[in-house]
């Protein structure tokens, strides 16, 4: 019977030992949980202090920003308020996340020691969670209270500044009419002596005088110049205004400019109608009865094949010695009468590109014509199979010699760029619905060649001679012997452009009067118009403002300082005269600054 008792005592001792171990583990776990909870509380308090410091710093930043930038206070207020609110939201989320992470850590710790989980562990965990939640809620409430305080302060400052600005504006609005009325009253007596009833009638009369009369200054005649900065010129002296207006005045037209531009354009239109007319007289057909140019008819009387003078002999010699590969007449879609129009080498301008290349390569480049479809197709083919090696210089000399030999033959050479125009296979012109290319072909076959093109140059030449002579004489009379490039001067170029535009419109009228006859087109005049249009558009779009700045930059630094000093002196005088007027609102605004 004793043996079982001994076993029972040992068992009790073992159970007691196990109980002590459990209590020891439970105590350790409780201490760990207590330490973890304390760490969570300290972390939350540290975060609360950081939030408080951050909130105070943000508040101080907002207040300082409002004081420093009082003119933009509304935007600054909104941004500062949004920053504080975002910071509070971020802090609240951070505190919540920290609390959840701490709770998760405790739970994980309890799970790892699941053999020693007791009610004490669960209670300690709940205590930690409640403590962290209370701390987070306190921090959130403190941050929100601080934010409300900042917003209230900013709104108060904003309202104070808005009220001050409004009062200041109302005061200024009241003072300005008062100053104006006092000024009108001060000069009323003087105005009556010179025949005016009030200030307004005097101002209107002065404006009319400026609009109608001519102002002379330094031997240069100015009309009234429309100046967007006229209001600011009131603070400058006459000498200052003269310096700034010098640039604008050099591009200004006067009545003589308008007169010569208009007369030269009209004179050119008359030469186009009576002298240039059309290449030859047409007796029958759609345009029957129209008389050709007498000058073109005179030029076409000369033929090197029937003349026996030195030029005819020289041209015939050039025809024999300056053979070219593009002078072929047996190519598909090409006829002897139109082969010069269809080969690019015979173009008086483009020939020095395509013709020279054809001579060096032994080829022909041009357009073939399909009579059925009425279309021109570009082609290039070899005509000299055994082409000798020809250098660039020799090719250019051959090109010149061949063009001279062809210029005074019955068909002559095509007008410049007409060979390219025949490649435009679009349009439906006239009763037959011809394309642009077919019209160009018809014009050449009916006498519109290089000789008539030279005659049509009389029209733009008239403008160049008359208008350039006037411009040079005018420039010399005003500036003396000074070097200038007429074609690149914006004013003179615009005058030439206007005159050529008038002549171009005259050519349109000529075409209408001649029942839409394409032979009435004055190609030389349209090329002259394009020649002045392109640089003028470039100047208006890109260079006008840049050149004005360059001119102003050329003024010496001393001259600019003089302009500034003059304006400062006048502004100081005005400020002294108005300093005696009471402006309480402005003082409040300055005090806030």
Coordinates of C-alpha atoms in Angstrom, one line a residue:
X1 CA 0.0 0.0 0.0
X2 CA 3.0 2.4 0.5
X3 CA 4.2 2.1 -3.0
X4 CA 1.2 3.7 -4.6
X5 CA 1.5 6.6 -2.1
X6 CA 5.1 7.2 -3.1
X7 CA 4.0 7.3 -6.7
X8 CA 1.2 9.7 -5.9
X9 CA 3.6 12.1 -4.1
X10 CA 6.0 12.1 -7.0
X11 CA 3.2 12.8 -9.3
X12 CA 2.1 15.7 -7.1
X13 CA 5.6 17.0 -7.0
X14 CA 5.8 16.8 -10.8
X15 CA 2.5 18.5 -11.2
X16 CA 3.6 21.2 -8.8
X17 CA 6.8 21.7 -10.8
X18 CA 4.7 21.9 -14.0
X19 CA 2.4 24.4 -12.3
X20 CA 5.4 26.6 -11.3
X21 CA 6.8 26.5 -14.8
X22 CA 3.4 27.5 -16.3
X23 CA 3.0 30.3 -13.7
X24 CA 6.6 31.4 -14.5
X25 CA 5.8 31.4 -18.3
X26 CA 2.6 33.2 -17.7
X27 CA 4.4 35.8 -15.7
X28 CA 7.0 36.3 -18.4
X29 CA 4.3 36.5 -21.0
X30 CA 2.4 39.1 -19.0
X31 CA 5.6 41.1 -18.6
X32 CA 6.3 40.9 -22.3
X33 CA 2.7 42.0 -23.0
X34 CA 3.0 44.8 -20.5
X35 CA 6.3 46.0 -22.0
X36 CA 4.8 45.8 -25.5
X37 CA 1.8 47.8 -24.5
X38 CA 4.0 50.4 -22.8
X39 CA 6.1 50.6 -26.0
X40 CA 2.9 51.1 -28.0
X41 CA 1.7 53.8 -25.6
X42 CA 5.1 55.6 -25.8
X43 CA 5.2 55.3 -29.6
X44 CA 1.7 56.8 -29.8
X45 CA 2.6 59.6 -27.4
X46 CA 5.7 60.3 -29.5
X47 CA 3.6 60.4 -32.6
X48 CA 1.2 62.7 -30.8
X49 CA 4.0 65.1 -30.0
X50 CA 5.3 65.0 -33.6
X51 CA 1.8 65.7 -34.9
X52 CA 1.5 68.6 -32.4
X53 CA 4.9 70.0 -33.5
X54 CA 4.1 69.5 -37.2
X55 CA 0.7 71.2 -36.7
X56 CA 2.3 74.1 -35.0
X57 CA 5.0 74.4 -37.7
X58 CA 2.4 74.3 -40.4
X59 CA 0.3 76.9 -38.6
X60 CA 3.3 79.2 -38.3
X61 CA 4.2 78.6 -42.0
X62 CA 0.6 79.5 -43.0
X63 CA 0.6 82.7 -40.9
X64 CA 4.0 83.7 -42.2
X65 CA 2.9 83.0 -45.8
X66 CA -0.2 85.1 -45.4
X67 CA 1.8 88.0 -44.1
X68 CA 4.5 87.8 -46.8
X69 CA 2.1 87.4 -49.7
X70 CA -0.9 89.5 -48.8
X71 CA -1.7 90.1 -52.5
X72 CA -2.3 86.4 -53.0
X73 CA -3.8 85.6 -49.6
X74 CA -6.8 83.7 -50.8
X75 CA -4.9 81.1 -52.8
X76 CA -2.3 80.8 -49.9
X77 CA -5.1 80.3 -47.4
X78 CA -6.7 77.5 -49.4
X79 CA -3.3 75.8 -50.0
X80 CA -2.2 76.1 -46.4
X81 CA -5.5 74.8 -45.1
X82 CA -5.5 71.9 -47.5
X83 CA -1.9 71.1 -46.4
X84 CA -2.9 71.0 -42.7
X85 CA -6.0 68.9 -43.3
X86 CA -4.0 66.4 -45.5
X87 CA -1.3 66.3 -42.7
X88 CA -3.9 65.6 -40.1
X89 CA -5.5 62.9 -42.2
X90 CA -2.1 61.3 -42.9
X91 CA -1.3 61.4 -39.2
X92 CA -4.6 59.9 -38.2
X93 CA -4.0 57.1 -40.7
X94 CA -0.5 56.6 -39.4
X95 CA -1.7 56.4 -35.8
X96 CA -4.4 53.9 -36.7
X97 CA -1.9 51.8 -38.8
X98 CA 0.6 51.9 -35.8
X99 CA -2.2 50.7 -33.4
X100 CA -3.2 47.9 -35.7
X101 CA 0.4 46.8 -36.2
X102 CA 1.1 46.8 -32.5
X103 CA -2.1 44.8 -31.8
X104 CA -1.2 42.3 -34.6
X105 CA 2.3 41.9 -33.0
X106 CA 0.8 41.1 -29.6
X107 CA -1.7 38.6 -31.1
X108 CA 1.1 36.9 -33.1
X109 CA 3.2 36.7 -29.9
X110 CA 0.3 35.0 -28.1
X111 CA -0.3 32.6 -31.0
X112 CA 3.4 31.6 -30.9
X113 CA 3.1 30.7 -27.3
X114 CA -0.3 29.0 -27.6
X115 CA 0.6 26.5 -24.9
X116 CA 0.6 29.4 -22.4
X117 CA -2.4 31.3 -23.6
X118 CA -4.6 32.2 -20.7
X119 CA -7.3 34.6 -19.8
X120 CA -4.7 37.0 -18.5
X121 CA -3.1 37.2 -21.9
X122 CA -6.4 38.0 -23.5
X123 CA -7.2 40.7 -20.9
X124 CA -3.8 42.3 -21.3
X125 CA -4.1 42.4 -25.0
X126 CA -7.5 44.0 -24.8
X127 CA -6.1 46.6 -22.3
X128 CA -3.3 47.5 -24.8
X129 CA -5.8 47.8 -27.6
X130 CA -8.1 50.1 -25.6
X131 CA -5.1 52.2 -24.4
X132 CA -3.8 52.7 -28.0
X133 CA -7.2 53.5 -29.3
X134 CA -7.7 56.1 -26.5
X135 CA -4.3 57.7 -27.3
X136 CA -5.0 57.7 -31.1
X137 CA -8.4 59.4 -30.5
X138 CA -6.9 62.0 -28.3
X139 CA -4.2 62.8 -30.8
X140 CA -6.8 63.1 -33.6
X141 CA -9.0 65.4 -31.6
X142 CA -6.0 67.6 -30.8
X143 CA -4.9 67.8 -34.4
X144 CA -8.5 68.7 -35.5
X145 CA -8.7 71.4 -32.9
X146 CA -5.4 72.8 -34.0
X147 CA -6.6 72.8 -37.6
X148 CA -9.8 74.5 -36.8
X149 CA -7.8 77.2 -34.9
X150 CA -5.5 77.7 -37.9
X151 CA -8.4 77.9 -40.4
X152 CA -10.2 80.4 -38.1
X153 CA -7.1 82.6 -37.9
X154 CA -6.5 82.5 -41.6
X155 CA -10.1 83.3 -42.4
X156 CA -10.0 86.2 -40.0
X157 CA -6.8 87.6 -41.6
X158 CA -8.3 87.1 -45.1
X159 CA -11.5 88.9 -44.1
X160 CA -9.5 91.7 -42.5
X161 CA -7.4 92.2 -45.6
X162 CA -10.3 91.9 -48.0
X163 CA -12.2 94.5 -46.0
X164 CA -9.2 96.8 -46.0
X165 CA -8.6 96.4 -49.8
X166 CA -12.3 97.1 -50.4
X167 CA -12.3 100.2 -48.3
X168 CA -9.1 101.4 -49.9
X169 CA -10.5 100.9 -53.4
X170 CA -13.7 102.7 -52.5
X171 CA -11.7 105.6 -51.1
X172 CA -9.6 105.8 -54.3
X173 CA -12.7 105.7 -56.5
X174 CA -14.1 108.6 -54.5
X175 CA -10.8 110.5 -54.6
X176 CA -10.1 110.2 -58.4
X177 CA -13.3 112.1 -59.5
X178 CA -12.6 114.7 -56.8
X179 CA -9.1 115.3 -58.2
X180 CA -10.5 115.4 -61.7
X181 CA -13.2 117.9 -60.8
X182 CA -10.7 120.1 -58.9
X183 CA -8.4 120.1 -62.0
X184 CA -11.3 121.0 -64.3
X185 CA -12.3 123.8 -62.0
X186 CA -8.8 125.1 -61.8
X187 CA -8.5 125.5 -65.6
X188 CA -12.1 126.5 -66.3
X189 CA -11.4 130.2 -66.1
X190 CA -8.4 129.9 -68.5
X191 CA -10.4 127.8 -70.9
X192 CA -13.1 130.4 -71.0
X193 CA -10.6 133.1 -72.0
X194 CA -9.5 131.1 -75.1
X195 CA -13.0 130.3 -76.3
X196 CA -14.0 127.0 -74.7
X197 CA -16.9 126.3 -72.4
X198 CA -15.5 123.3 -70.5
X199 CA -12.6 120.9 -70.3
X200 CA -14.3 118.2 -72.4
X201 CA -14.8 120.6 -75.4
X202 CA -11.1 121.6 -75.1
X203 CA -9.9 117.9 -75.2
X204 CA -12.2 117.1 -78.2
X205 CA -10.8 120.1 -80.1
X206 CA -7.2 119.0 -79.3
X207 CA -7.9 115.5 -80.6
X208 CA -9.4 116.8 -83.8
X209 CA -6.3 119.0 -84.4
X210 CA -4.0 116.0 -83.9
X211 CA -6.1 114.0 -86.4
X212 CA -6.2 116.6 -89.1
X213 CA -3.0 118.7 -88.8
X214 CA 0.6 117.8 -89.7
X215 CA 3.3 117.9 -87.0
X216 CA 6.8 118.9 -88.2
X217 CA 9.8 117.8 -86.3
X218 CA 13.5 117.8 -87.4
X219 CA 12.7 118.2 -91.1
X220 CA 10.5 115.1 -91.1
X221 CA 6.8 115.2 -91.7
X222 CA 4.6 113.0 -89.5
X223 CA 1.0 112.2 -89.6
X224 CA -0.7 111.0 -86.4
X225 CA 0.8 107.6 -85.7
X226 CA -1.5 105.1 -84.0
X227 CA 0.5 104.0 -81.0
X228 CA -0.9 101.5 -78.5
X229 CA 1.4 103.0 -75.8
X230 CA 0.1 106.5 -76.2
X231 CA -1.3 106.5 -72.7
X232 CA 2.1 105.8 -71.2
X233 CA 3.7 108.6 -73.2
X234 CA 2.1 111.1 -70.9
X235 CA 4.9 110.5 -68.4
X236 CA 7.6 111.2 -71.0
X237 CA 9.0 114.4 -72.3
X238 CA 8.8 115.5 -75.9
X239 CA 12.4 114.4 -76.5
X240 CA 11.7 111.0 -75.0
X241 CA 8.7 110.5 -77.3
X242 CA 10.7 111.6 -80.3
X243 CA 13.3 108.9 -79.6
X244 CA 10.7 106.2 -79.4
X245 CA 8.7 107.4 -82.4
X246 CA 11.7 107.5 -84.7
X247 CA 11.5 103.8 -85.5
X248 CA 7.7 103.8 -86.2
X249 CA 8.0 107.0 -88.3
X250 CA 10.5 105.5 -90.7
X251 CA 7.8 103.0 -91.8
X252 CA 4.9 105.4 -92.0
X253 CA 3.4 106.4 -95.3
X254 CA 2.5 109.9 -96.1
X255 CA 0.2 111.3 -98.8
X256 CA 3.1 111.5 -101.3
X257 CA 3.8 107.8 -100.8
X258 CA 0.2 106.8 -101.4
X259 CA 0.1 109.0 -104.5
X260 CA 3.1 107.5 -106.1
X261 CA 2.2 103.9 -105.2
X262 CA -1.3 104.3 -106.7
X263 CA -0.1 106.2 -109.9
X264 CA 2.7 103.7 -110.6
X265 CA 0.3 100.7 -110.2
X266 CA -2.3 102.3 -112.5
X267 CA 0.4 103.3 -115.1
X268 CA 1.7 99.7 -115.1
X269 CA -1.9 98.4 -115.7
X270 CA -2.2 100.7 -118.7
X271 CA 1.0 99.4 -120.2
X272 CA -0.2 95.8 -119.7
X273 CA -3.4 96.4 -121.6
X274 CA -2.2 98.6 -124.5
X275 CA 1.5 97.5 -124.9
X276 CA 1.7 93.9 -123.7
X277 CA -1.8 92.8 -124.7
X278 CA -1.6 89.2 -126.1
X279 CA 1.3 87.5 -128.1
X280 CA -0.4 87.8 -131.5
X281 CA -3.6 89.0 -133.2
X282 CA -6.4 86.4 -133.3
X283 CA -8.7 86.6 -136.2
X284 CA -11.0 83.6 -135.8
X285 CA -12.2 81.3 -133.1
X286 CA -13.4 82.0 -129.5
X287 CA -11.1 85.0 -129.1
X288 CA -11.3 86.3 -132.6
X289 CA -10.8 90.0 -133.1
X290 CA -8.3 90.5 -130.2
X291 CA -5.3 92.5 -131.2
X292 CA -1.8 91.3 -130.3
X293 CA 1.1 93.3 -128.8
X294 CA 2.9 95.5 -131.4
X295 CA 6.2 95.1 -129.5
X296 CA 6.0 91.3 -129.5
X297 CA 5.1 91.3 -133.2
X298 CA 8.2 93.5 -133.9
X299 CA 10.5 91.1 -131.9
X300 CA 9.2 88.1 -133.8
X301 CA 10.0 89.6 -137.2
X302 CA 13.6 88.8 -136.5
X303 CA 14.5 85.2 -137.5
X304 CA 18.1 83.9 -137.5
X305 CA 17.2 81.5 -140.4
X306 CA 16.3 84.4 -142.8
X307 CA 18.6 87.1 -141.5
X308 CA 22.2 87.6 -142.7
X309 CA 23.6 89.9 -140.0
X310 CA 26.4 89.0 -137.6
X311 CA 24.1 87.9 -134.8
X312 CA 22.2 85.5 -137.1
X313 CA 25.5 84.0 -138.3
X314 CA 26.8 83.7 -134.7
X315 CA 23.5 82.0 -133.6
X316 CA 23.7 79.6 -136.5
X317 CA 27.2 78.8 -135.5
X318 CA 26.1 78.1 -131.9
X319 CA 23.4 75.8 -133.3
X320 CA 26.0 73.7 -135.0
X321 CA 28.6 73.6 -132.2
X322 CA 26.3 73.5 -129.1
X323 CA 24.5 70.2 -129.7
X324 CA 22.5 68.9 -126.7
X325 CA 20.9 65.5 -126.0
X326 CA 17.5 66.9 -125.0
X327 CA 16.9 68.5 -128.4
X328 CA 15.3 65.2 -129.7
X329 CA 12.0 65.5 -131.5
X330 CA 11.3 61.8 -132.1
X331 CA 10.5 60.8 -128.5
X332 CA 7.1 59.3 -127.8
X333 CA 4.4 61.9 -127.0
X334 CA 6.6 64.7 -128.3
X335 CA 6.3 66.7 -131.5
X336 CA 8.7 69.0 -133.4
X337 CA 6.6 72.1 -132.7
X338 CA 6.3 71.5 -129.0
X339 CA 9.5 69.7 -128.1
X340 CA 11.0 72.8 -126.6
X341 CA 8.1 73.2 -124.2
X342 CA 8.1 69.5 -123.3
X343 CA 11.8 69.2 -122.6
X344 CA 12.9 70.8 -119.3
X345 CA 16.3 71.7 -120.8
X346 CA 14.8 74.3 -123.0
X347 CA 13.3 76.2 -120.0
X348 CA 15.2 79.6 -119.7
X349 CA 15.6 79.1 -115.9
X350 CA 15.1 75.4 -115.1
X351 CA 17.3 74.5 -118.1
X352 CA 20.4 75.5 -116.1
X353 CA 19.6 72.6 -113.8
X354 CA 17.9 69.9 -115.9
X355 CA 19.5 70.9 -119.2
X356 CA 23.1 70.9 -117.8
X357 CA 22.4 67.5 -116.1
X358 CA 21.0 66.1 -119.4
X359 CA 24.1 67.3 -121.3
X360 CA 26.5 65.6 -118.8
X361 CA 24.5 62.3 -118.8
X362 CA 23.4 62.3 -122.5
X363 CA 19.7 62.1 -121.5
X364 CA 16.5 64.0 -122.1
X365 CA 14.1 64.9 -119.2
X366 CA 10.6 66.3 -119.9
X367 CA 6.9 65.6 -120.4
X368 CA 5.2 63.4 -122.9
X369 CA 1.7 64.3 -124.0
X370 CA -1.2 61.9 -124.6
X371 CA -3.7 63.5 -127.0
X372 CA -6.5 61.1 -126.0
X373 CA -6.4 61.7 -122.3
X374 CA -4.9 65.2 -122.4
X375 CA -2.4 64.3 -119.7
X376 CA 1.3 65.1 -119.5
X377 CA 3.6 62.5 -117.9
X378 CA 7.2 63.2 -116.9
X379 CA 9.9 60.9 -118.3
X380 CA 13.7 60.6 -118.7
X381 CA 15.5 58.7 -121.4
X382 CA 19.0 58.3 -122.8
X383 CA 19.4 59.8 -126.3
X384 CA 23.2 59.7 -126.6
X385 CA 24.3 56.1 -126.2
X386 CA 27.9 57.0 -126.8
X387 CA 28.0 60.1 -124.7
X388 CA 31.4 61.8 -124.5
X389 CA 32.6 62.9 -121.1
X390 CA 31.5 66.5 -120.7
X391 CA 32.5 68.5 -117.7
X392 CA 30.3 71.0 -115.7
X393 CA 31.8 74.1 -117.3
X394 CA 31.5 72.8 -120.8
X395 CA 27.9 71.7 -120.1
X396 CA 26.9 75.2 -118.9
X397 CA 28.5 76.9 -122.0
X398 CA 26.7 74.4 -124.3
X399 CA 23.4 75.2 -122.5
X400 CA 23.9 79.0 -123.0
X401 CA 24.8 78.6 -126.6
X402 CA 21.9 76.3 -127.4
X403 CA 19.3 78.6 -125.8
X404 CA 20.7 81.6 -127.8
X405 CA 20.4 79.7 -131.0
X406 CA 16.8 78.7 -130.3
X407 CA 15.5 82.0 -128.9
X408 CA 15.1 83.8 -132.3
X409 CA 13.4 81.0 -134.3
X410 CA 9.7 80.9 -135.2
X411 CA 8.7 78.9 -132.1
X412 CA 11.2 80.5 -129.8
X413 CA 11.8 79.3 -126.2
X414 CA 9.0 78.7 -123.7
X415 CA 8.4 81.3 -121.0
X416 CA 10.1 80.6 -117.6
X417 CA 8.6 77.8 -115.6
X418 CA 5.9 77.1 -118.3
X419 CA 7.5 73.6 -118.8
X420 CA 6.6 72.8 -115.2
X421 CA 3.1 74.2 -115.5
X422 CA 2.2 71.7 -118.2
X423 CA 2.6 68.9 -115.7
X424 CA -0.4 70.1 -113.7
X425 CA -3.1 67.7 -115.0
X426 CA -6.0 69.2 -113.0
X427 CA -8.7 71.7 -113.7
X428 CA -11.5 72.2 -116.3
X429 CA -10.9 75.5 -118.0
X430 CA -13.0 76.9 -120.9
X431 CA -15.7 75.4 -122.9
X432 CA -13.6 72.4 -123.8
X433 CA -12.7 71.7 -120.1
X434 CA -8.9 71.8 -120.6
X435 CA -6.5 71.1 -117.7
X436 CA -3.9 73.6 -116.6
X437 CA -1.3 71.7 -118.5
X438 CA -3.3 71.7 -121.7
X439 CA -3.8 75.5 -121.3
X440 CA 0.0 76.0 -121.0
X441 CA 0.6 73.9 -124.1
X442 CA -2.1 75.9 -126.0
X443 CA -0.5 79.2 -124.9
X444 CA 2.9 78.2 -126.2
X445 CA 1.6 76.9 -129.5
X446 CA -0.2 80.3 -129.9
X447 CA 2.9 82.4 -129.5
X448 CA 3.3 82.8 -125.7
X449 CA 7.1 82.3 -125.7
X450 CA 10.2 83.9 -124.1
X451 CA 9.9 87.0 -126.3
X452 CA 6.4 87.8 -125.2
X453 CA 7.4 87.2 -121.6
X454 CA 10.1 89.8 -122.0
X455 CA 7.6 92.2 -123.4
X456 CA 5.2 91.5 -120.5
X457 CA 8.1 92.6 -118.2
X458 CA 7.4 96.1 -119.3
X459 CA 4.5 96.1 -116.7
X460 CA 6.5 95.4 -113.6
X461 CA 9.5 97.4 -114.9
X462 CA 7.2 100.5 -115.0
X463 CA 6.6 100.2 -111.3
X464 CA 10.2 99.5 -110.5
X465 CA 11.4 102.6 -112.5
X466 CA 8.8 105.1 -111.3
X467 CA 8.5 104.0 -107.7
X468 CA 12.2 103.3 -107.1
X469 CA 13.1 106.7 -108.6
X470 CA 10.7 108.4 -106.3
X471 CA 11.9 106.5 -103.2
X472 CA 15.6 107.2 -103.9
X473 CA 15.0 110.9 -104.5
X474 CA 12.8 111.1 -101.4
X475 CA 15.4 109.3 -99.3
X476 CA 18.2 111.5 -100.6
X477 CA 16.3 114.7 -99.9
X478 CA 15.7 113.7 -96.3
X479 CA 18.8 111.8 -95.2
X480 CA 21.4 112.8 -97.7
X481 CA 23.9 110.4 -99.1
X482 CA 23.2 107.3 -97.0
X483 CA 23.6 103.7 -98.0
X484 CA 20.5 101.6 -97.9
X485 CA 19.1 98.5 -99.6
X486 CA 15.7 99.5 -101.1
X487 CA 14.3 96.0 -101.6
X488 CA 15.0 95.0 -98.0
X489 CA 13.6 98.1 -96.3
X490 CA 10.2 97.2 -94.9
X491 CA 8.6 100.5 -95.8
X492 CA 9.9 100.7 -99.4
X493 CA 9.2 97.0 -99.9
X494 CA 5.6 97.4 -98.8
X495 CA 5.2 100.3 -101.2
X496 CA 6.5 98.1 -104.1
X497 CA 4.3 95.2 -103.0
X498 CA 1.2 97.5 -103.0
X499 CA 2.0 98.9 -106.4
X500 CA 2.5 95.4 -107.9
X501 CA -0.7 94.3 -106.3
X502 CA -2.5 97.1 -108.1
X503 CA -0.9 96.0 -111.4
X504 CA -1.9 92.4 -110.7
X505 CA -5.5 93.4 -110.2
X506 CA -5.3 95.3 -113.4
X507 CA -4.1 92.1 -115.2
X508 CA -7.2 90.3 -113.8
X509 CA -9.3 93.0 -115.2
X510 CA -7.5 92.7 -118.6
X511 CA -8.2 89.0 -118.7
X512 CA -11.9 89.6 -117.9
X513 CA -12.1 92.2 -120.7
X514 CA -10.5 89.8 -123.1
X515 CA -13.2 87.2 -122.4
X516 CA -10.9 85.0 -120.2
X517 CA -8.2 84.6 -122.9
X518 CA -5.3 82.8 -121.2
X519 CA -2.9 84.6 -123.5
X520 CA -3.8 87.8 -121.6
X521 CA -2.0 86.5 -118.4
X522 CA 1.0 88.6 -117.6
X523 CA 3.4 86.1 -116.1
X524 CA 6.1 88.6 -115.4
X525 CA 3.8 90.7 -113.3
X526 CA 2.6 87.8 -111.2
X527 CA 6.2 86.7 -110.6
X528 CA 7.1 90.2 -109.5
X529 CA 4.1 90.1 -107.0
X530 CA 5.3 86.8 -105.6
X531 CA 8.9 88.2 -105.3
X532 CA 7.7 90.9 -102.9
X533 CA 5.0 89.0 -101.2
X534 CA 7.2 86.3 -99.7
X535 CA 9.7 88.6 -97.9
X536 CA 6.9 90.9 -96.8
X537 CA 4.9 88.1 -95.1
X538 CA 8.2 86.9 -93.5
X539 CA 8.7 90.4 -92.1
X540 CA 5.1 90.8 -90.8
X541 CA 5.1 87.3 -89.2
X542 CA 8.6 86.9 -87.9
X543 CA 10.8 90.0 -88.1
X544 CA 8.7 93.1 -87.3
X545 CA 8.8 92.8 -83.5
X546 CA 12.4 91.5 -83.6
X547 CA 13.7 94.5 -85.6
X548 CA 11.8 97.0 -83.3
X549 CA 13.5 95.5 -80.3
X550 CA 16.9 95.7 -82.1
X551 CA 16.4 99.4 -82.7
X552 CA 15.4 100.0 -79.1
X553 CA 18.5 98.0 -77.9
X554 CA 20.7 100.4 -80.0
X555 CA 19.7 103.3 -77.7
X556 CA 22.5 104.1 -75.3
X557 CA 22.2 103.2 -71.7
X558 CA 22.4 106.9 -70.8
X559 CA 19.4 107.5 -73.0
X560 CA 17.4 104.8 -71.3
X561 CA 18.4 106.1 -67.8
X562 CA 17.2 109.6 -68.9
X563 CA 13.8 108.1 -69.9
X564 CA 13.5 106.4 -66.5
X565 CA 14.6 109.5 -64.6
X566 CA 12.1 111.7 -66.4
X567 CA 9.2 109.3 -65.7
X568 CA 10.3 108.9 -62.0
X569 CA 10.4 112.6 -61.6
X570 CA 6.9 113.1 -62.9
X571 CA 5.5 110.2 -60.8
X572 CA 7.1 111.6 -57.7
X573 CA 5.5 115.0 -58.4
X574 CA 2.1 113.4 -58.8
X575 CA 2.6 111.4 -55.6
X576 CA 3.5 114.6 -53.6
X577 CA 0.5 116.4 -54.8
X578 CA -1.9 113.6 -53.8
X579 CA -0.1 112.8 -50.5
X580 CA -2.3 115.1 -48.5
X581 CA -5.4 113.2 -49.4
X582 CA -6.5 110.9 -46.6
X583 CA -6.5 107.1 -47.4
X584 CA -7.1 105.2 -44.1
X585 CA -7.7 101.9 -45.8
X586 CA -4.3 102.0 -47.5
X587 CA -2.6 102.5 -44.1
X588 CA -4.3 99.4 -42.7
X589 CA -3.2 97.4 -45.7
X590 CA 0.5 98.6 -45.3
X591 CA 0.4 97.8 -41.6
X592 CA -0.7 94.2 -42.4
X593 CA 2.3 93.9 -44.7

